[in-house]
């Protein structure tokens, strides 16, 4: 890798890091040509320090593969963006997923990075210690930089103890807004769920069709609770049932067995593919808004209203414990009329989100497609971001055309 | 503040932010003269969004004052560096404290900042949303920058639900190493303590003398556990007692009442002042090493051996669940022989810590005094750190002489 970067620097051609290609915003597309630098072969788990709750891995290791290798230690890595994503790529977009509500994002779970700069020089940023105040935080500069500032060559990440007892409560709601409001109540009751997912009736329908499941096709919350104590878990489940019922939830079903829970989360992780399969010939576009939790119900309802008014088939899923939700739009690529409507609705959603203190991307990153939205969200810091880019990559060779408008 | 920064920029004099002056590494000392910019009057709590688990405050608000104001909401801000520190200062050193083992550091608890640049321009970095992947992470660049890149004018921070049931288990050990090893076992058992503190016999003696307490004067662990369920808390306490007894702990005592727990944590927070009071005319020096958890016992034992061999009266306390511990050295200011020994021991401690993947500062920052150690820890990134400093403060007016060697 160092040789490739030196070659690129010497000859002035772009370098675009690639591992498994599961990012959603065009991050891995070499829009200005050059070298697609494939790190998927760098897949060694270099060290697992169980007593220190940490592992050191190469960037091509996927999170499911890491979890298979450490499961026997009673440990796991909680960031689960859905696809079989690589840890290097996940750090590069600051990915998260369903468990971020409890365990945080990549930013919260990366301790130390080794990064190859465009010159080929490899630096170490962060620390293997759990916390550090030693100088400027360069680690977080590379996390979420989508390969535009350097190429991650090694990560030391936090591991967590596998929860002893788990249960998933499922409940259906009359409206999306009611489900979102109930999610806020659950967070407010300090139940500290492992996962708290909102799935609308369209996504459930797609999942049922695609996976052969028979979930009721209504706005639904999936709430996962954990506790080291079975008694405490039963108490938490009781409180959660009460909150859900008070919030208008019906059809409550608690999944206790590992098999049933796994089937459920697999269905959630495959929601994107389910919609794709249901609409052959269409292309998808996914939004990734994230707002402060108490703003979530209004923004979700606003989104539904705008999409309905425009006559769009928009399905919604959300990591709602974090205030993060995705709208999946789809249409044939040449249906320009529909795509124009999508863009109008998306634009209104961004305006609403920013007015409520939210962000245009909670976990997918900016890539190619959200650069204009980044400008709207952080217009006052674009000069500074460009300064940092120029400092680290003066010739603009690292993943050019991404993030910065 | 903006006017002061513009004036400084126009006339080229240094600006050194100041709030309550509780930092430990000389961060607030205007070593190159100029303006000591006192933000302690900026003490408004601007907004508390209980449903969003967040508050927006000015930088002069202290964390105890914020906690007094939000207690009735069942919420608290968990970062507790001990002194009556201001939130702006705490962000500037990436402070933490006893509760970081459960709730993280300032970095984990600051969502958004407003920062005045040296030009006087105020920018917004981060997001009020719980997570964001929108562009380069400038927020974490200002956290821990000790006022050398900009002056924090406003913070939006995370709030947490007050734990419902709490207990503190106290136990004494024959050696410091045994206590540290037991702390690692407790973390390994996934008890997820609220706090996990190690206090050596010298600190306990000082606290007893200073506060009139009667804690047994031996290496001690103070372990705070919490649970929403009383049953679960009792189960956790039982497991913890077992681990402590297996680890050689004796004199186990569980403090259940709020009064007893408060007295205990006040004693811990005043440990620094206790040593000071015990040694009139002496000055103190505190180290702040942090290592991966599994390395902690060896580094603590190494430290004790080296200090004893040099004949130094070194007392040790630690946020050991994080791998972070402090050694307090003291001597009369003109006792150059003792200070030379201190520096030799400190140097050996740094070497040992860095060899084990640790950091020279877990929570105090670099300031004036640890610049040489920063160079040893992050020598390969000093050029990059200097580049960032030059980008944000080309004339070197913001808190000059700090962090960078």
Short mmCIF file of C-alpha atoms in Angstrom, two decimals, chain A residues 210-383:
data_model
loop_
_atom_site.label_atom_id
_atom_site.label_comp_id
_atom_site.label_asym_id
_atom_site.label_seq_id
_atom_site.Cartn_x
_atom_site.Cartn_y
_atom_site.Cartn_z
CA UNK A 210 -38.63 -11.32 0.30
CA UNK A 211 -37.93 -13.49 3.38
CA UNK A 212 -41.20 -15.43 3.68
CA UNK A 213 -41.89 -13.99 7.15
CA UNK A 214 -45.36 -13.09 8.40
CA UNK A 215 -44.86 -9.94 10.48
CA UNK A 216 -48.04 -7.81 10.76
CA UNK A 217 -47.81 -5.12 8.07
CA UNK A 218 -48.10 -1.99 10.22
CA UNK A 219 -45.65 0.57 11.64
CA UNK A 220 -43.62 -1.49 14.07
CA UNK A 221 -41.07 -1.07 16.85
CA UNK A 222 -38.50 -3.75 17.55
CA UNK A 223 -37.04 -3.20 21.01
CA UNK A 224 -34.16 -5.32 22.28
CA UNK A 225 -33.49 -5.34 26.01
CA UNK A 226 -30.62 -6.97 27.89
CA UNK A 227 -29.57 -7.55 31.45
CA UNK A 228 -27.04 -9.69 33.29
CA UNK A 229 -29.97 -10.67 35.56
CA UNK A 230 -33.00 -12.64 34.35
CA UNK A 231 -35.13 -11.02 37.04
CA UNK A 232 -34.09 -7.54 36.00
CA UNK A 233 -34.73 -8.38 32.37
CA UNK A 234 -38.26 -9.53 33.20
CA UNK A 235 -38.82 -6.29 35.14
CA UNK A 236 -37.52 -4.20 32.23
CA UNK A 237 -39.72 -6.11 29.79
CA UNK A 238 -42.77 -5.47 31.98
CA UNK A 239 -42.04 -1.74 32.11
CA UNK A 240 -41.46 -1.71 28.35
CA UNK A 241 -44.76 -3.50 27.68
CA UNK A 242 -46.54 -0.88 29.78
CA UNK A 243 -44.92 2.01 27.91
CA UNK A 244 -45.70 0.41 24.56
CA UNK A 245 -49.33 -0.26 25.45
CA UNK A 246 -49.74 3.28 26.83
CA UNK A 247 -48.26 4.56 23.56
CA UNK A 248 -50.88 2.73 21.49
CA UNK A 249 -48.86 -0.36 20.66
CA UNK A 250 -50.77 -3.57 19.91
CA UNK A 251 -49.90 -7.15 18.95
CA UNK A 252 -47.05 -7.26 21.47
CA UNK A 253 -44.79 -10.26 21.00
CA UNK A 254 -41.63 -11.02 22.97
CA UNK A 255 -38.94 -13.08 21.22
CA UNK A 256 -36.77 -14.82 23.82
CA UNK A 257 -34.97 -17.55 21.89
CA UNK A 258 -31.68 -16.85 20.14
CA UNK A 259 -33.09 -18.33 16.92
CA UNK A 260 -36.15 -16.09 16.84
CA UNK A 261 -34.09 -13.00 17.67
CA UNK A 262 -31.54 -13.80 14.97
CA UNK A 263 -34.30 -14.27 12.37
CA UNK A 264 -35.75 -10.92 13.33
CA UNK A 265 -32.48 -8.97 13.09
CA UNK A 266 -31.58 -10.69 9.85
CA UNK A 267 -34.92 -9.49 8.46
CA UNK A 268 -34.07 -5.94 9.62
CA UNK A 269 -30.61 -6.06 8.09
CA UNK A 270 -32.03 -7.29 4.78
CA UNK A 271 -34.75 -4.62 4.57
CA UNK A 272 -32.78 -2.71 1.94
CA UNK A 273 -32.38 -5.80 -0.25
CA UNK A 274 -36.06 -6.66 0.25
CA UNK A 275 -37.18 -3.35 -1.24
CA UNK A 276 -34.71 -3.81 -4.08
CA UNK A 277 -36.04 -7.29 -4.83
CA UNK A 278 -39.63 -6.03 -4.76
CA UNK A 279 -38.94 -3.41 -7.41
CA UNK A 280 -36.94 -4.97 -10.24
CA UNK A 281 -35.45 -2.48 -12.64
CA UNK A 282 -35.69 0.33 -10.12
CA UNK A 283 -32.78 2.06 -8.46
CA UNK A 284 -32.84 3.07 -4.81
CA UNK A 285 -31.91 6.19 -2.96
CA UNK A 286 -31.57 6.15 0.83
CA UNK A 287 -31.58 9.20 3.09
CA UNK A 288 -29.81 9.21 6.45
CA UNK A 289 -31.14 12.11 8.51
CA UNK A 290 -30.47 12.23 12.24
CA UNK A 291 -32.11 14.66 14.67
CA UNK A 292 -32.09 15.20 18.43
CA UNK A 293 -34.31 12.48 19.87
CA UNK A 294 -37.14 14.77 21.00
CA UNK A 295 -37.42 16.13 17.43
CA UNK A 296 -37.79 12.69 15.85
CA UNK A 297 -41.59 12.21 15.79
CA UNK A 298 -42.21 15.56 14.08
CA UNK A 299 -39.52 15.01 11.46
CA UNK A 300 -40.73 11.48 10.67
CA UNK A 301 -44.33 12.69 10.35
CA UNK A 302 -43.22 15.62 8.20
CA UNK A 303 -41.36 13.19 5.94
CA UNK A 304 -44.35 10.90 5.56
CA UNK A 305 -46.65 13.83 4.77
CA UNK A 306 -44.32 15.29 2.15
CA UNK A 307 -43.71 11.94 0.47
CA UNK A 308 -47.44 11.11 0.40
CA UNK A 309 -48.29 14.56 -0.98
CA UNK A 310 -45.78 14.01 -3.79
CA UNK A 311 -47.23 10.58 -4.51
CA UNK A 312 -43.96 8.80 -3.76
CA UNK A 313 -43.61 5.21 -2.52
CA UNK A 314 -41.28 6.03 0.38
CA UNK A 315 -40.56 3.39 2.99
CA UNK A 316 -39.03 4.32 6.32
CA UNK A 317 -36.81 2.47 8.77
CA UNK A 318 -34.96 4.00 11.65
CA UNK A 319 -32.45 3.55 14.41
CA UNK A 320 -34.88 5.69 16.32
CA UNK A 321 -33.22 5.47 19.73
CA UNK A 322 -30.52 7.65 18.15
CA UNK A 323 -32.92 9.91 16.25
CA UNK A 324 -31.62 8.44 12.99
CA UNK A 325 -33.95 7.25 10.21
CA UNK A 326 -33.70 6.21 6.58
CA UNK A 327 -36.19 6.83 3.80
CA UNK A 328 -35.87 4.52 0.85
CA UNK A 329 -37.03 6.03 -2.43
CA UNK A 330 -37.05 3.97 -5.62
CA UNK A 331 -37.93 4.46 -9.28
CA UNK A 332 -36.66 3.40 -12.69
CA UNK A 333 -33.43 5.28 -13.43
CA UNK A 334 -34.96 7.08 -16.42
CA UNK A 335 -38.14 8.16 -14.63
CA UNK A 336 -36.92 11.73 -14.31
CA UNK A 337 -40.29 13.02 -13.16
CA UNK A 338 -40.27 10.79 -10.09
CA UNK A 339 -36.63 11.57 -9.31
CA UNK A 340 -37.38 15.30 -9.48
CA UNK A 341 -40.16 14.78 -6.92
CA UNK A 342 -37.79 12.74 -4.75
CA UNK A 343 -35.26 15.55 -4.79
CA UNK A 344 -37.89 18.12 -3.86
CA UNK A 345 -39.07 16.03 -0.89
CA UNK A 346 -35.49 15.24 0.17
CA UNK A 347 -34.67 18.93 0.06
CA UNK A 348 -37.61 19.79 2.29
CA UNK A 349 -36.60 17.02 4.70
CA UNK A 350 -33.08 18.49 4.94
CA UNK A 351 -34.47 21.95 5.64
CA UNK A 352 -36.69 20.58 8.39
CA UNK A 353 -33.85 18.52 9.88
CA UNK A 354 -31.32 21.34 9.94
CA UNK A 355 -33.87 23.71 11.48
CA UNK A 356 -34.25 21.22 14.32
CA UNK A 357 -30.53 20.91 14.99
CA UNK A 358 -30.06 17.67 13.04
CA UNK A 359 -27.60 16.41 10.47
CA UNK A 360 -27.92 15.32 6.83
CA UNK A 361 -26.06 12.09 7.60
CA UNK A 362 -26.09 10.08 10.80
CA UNK A 363 -23.99 7.14 9.61
CA UNK A 364 -23.62 6.83 5.81
CA UNK A 365 -21.26 9.75 5.20
CA UNK A 366 -21.26 12.40 2.48
CA UNK A 367 -19.54 10.70 -0.45
CA UNK A 368 -20.53 11.99 -3.86
CA UNK A 369 -24.19 12.58 -3.25
CA UNK A 370 -24.52 14.73 -0.14
CA UNK A 371 -21.88 17.37 -0.80
CA UNK A 372 -24.47 20.09 -1.39
CA UNK A 373 -26.22 19.12 1.84
CA UNK A 374 -22.92 19.25 3.71
CA UNK A 375 -22.54 22.80 2.44
CA UNK A 376 -25.98 23.66 3.82
CA UNK A 377 -25.25 22.03 7.16
CA UNK A 378 -21.68 23.20 7.70
CA UNK A 379 -21.25 26.13 5.32
CA UNK A 380 -19.40 28.11 7.98
CA UNK A 381 -16.68 25.46 8.31
CA UNK A 382 -16.11 24.47 4.67
CA UNK A 383 -13.07 26.76 4.44
#
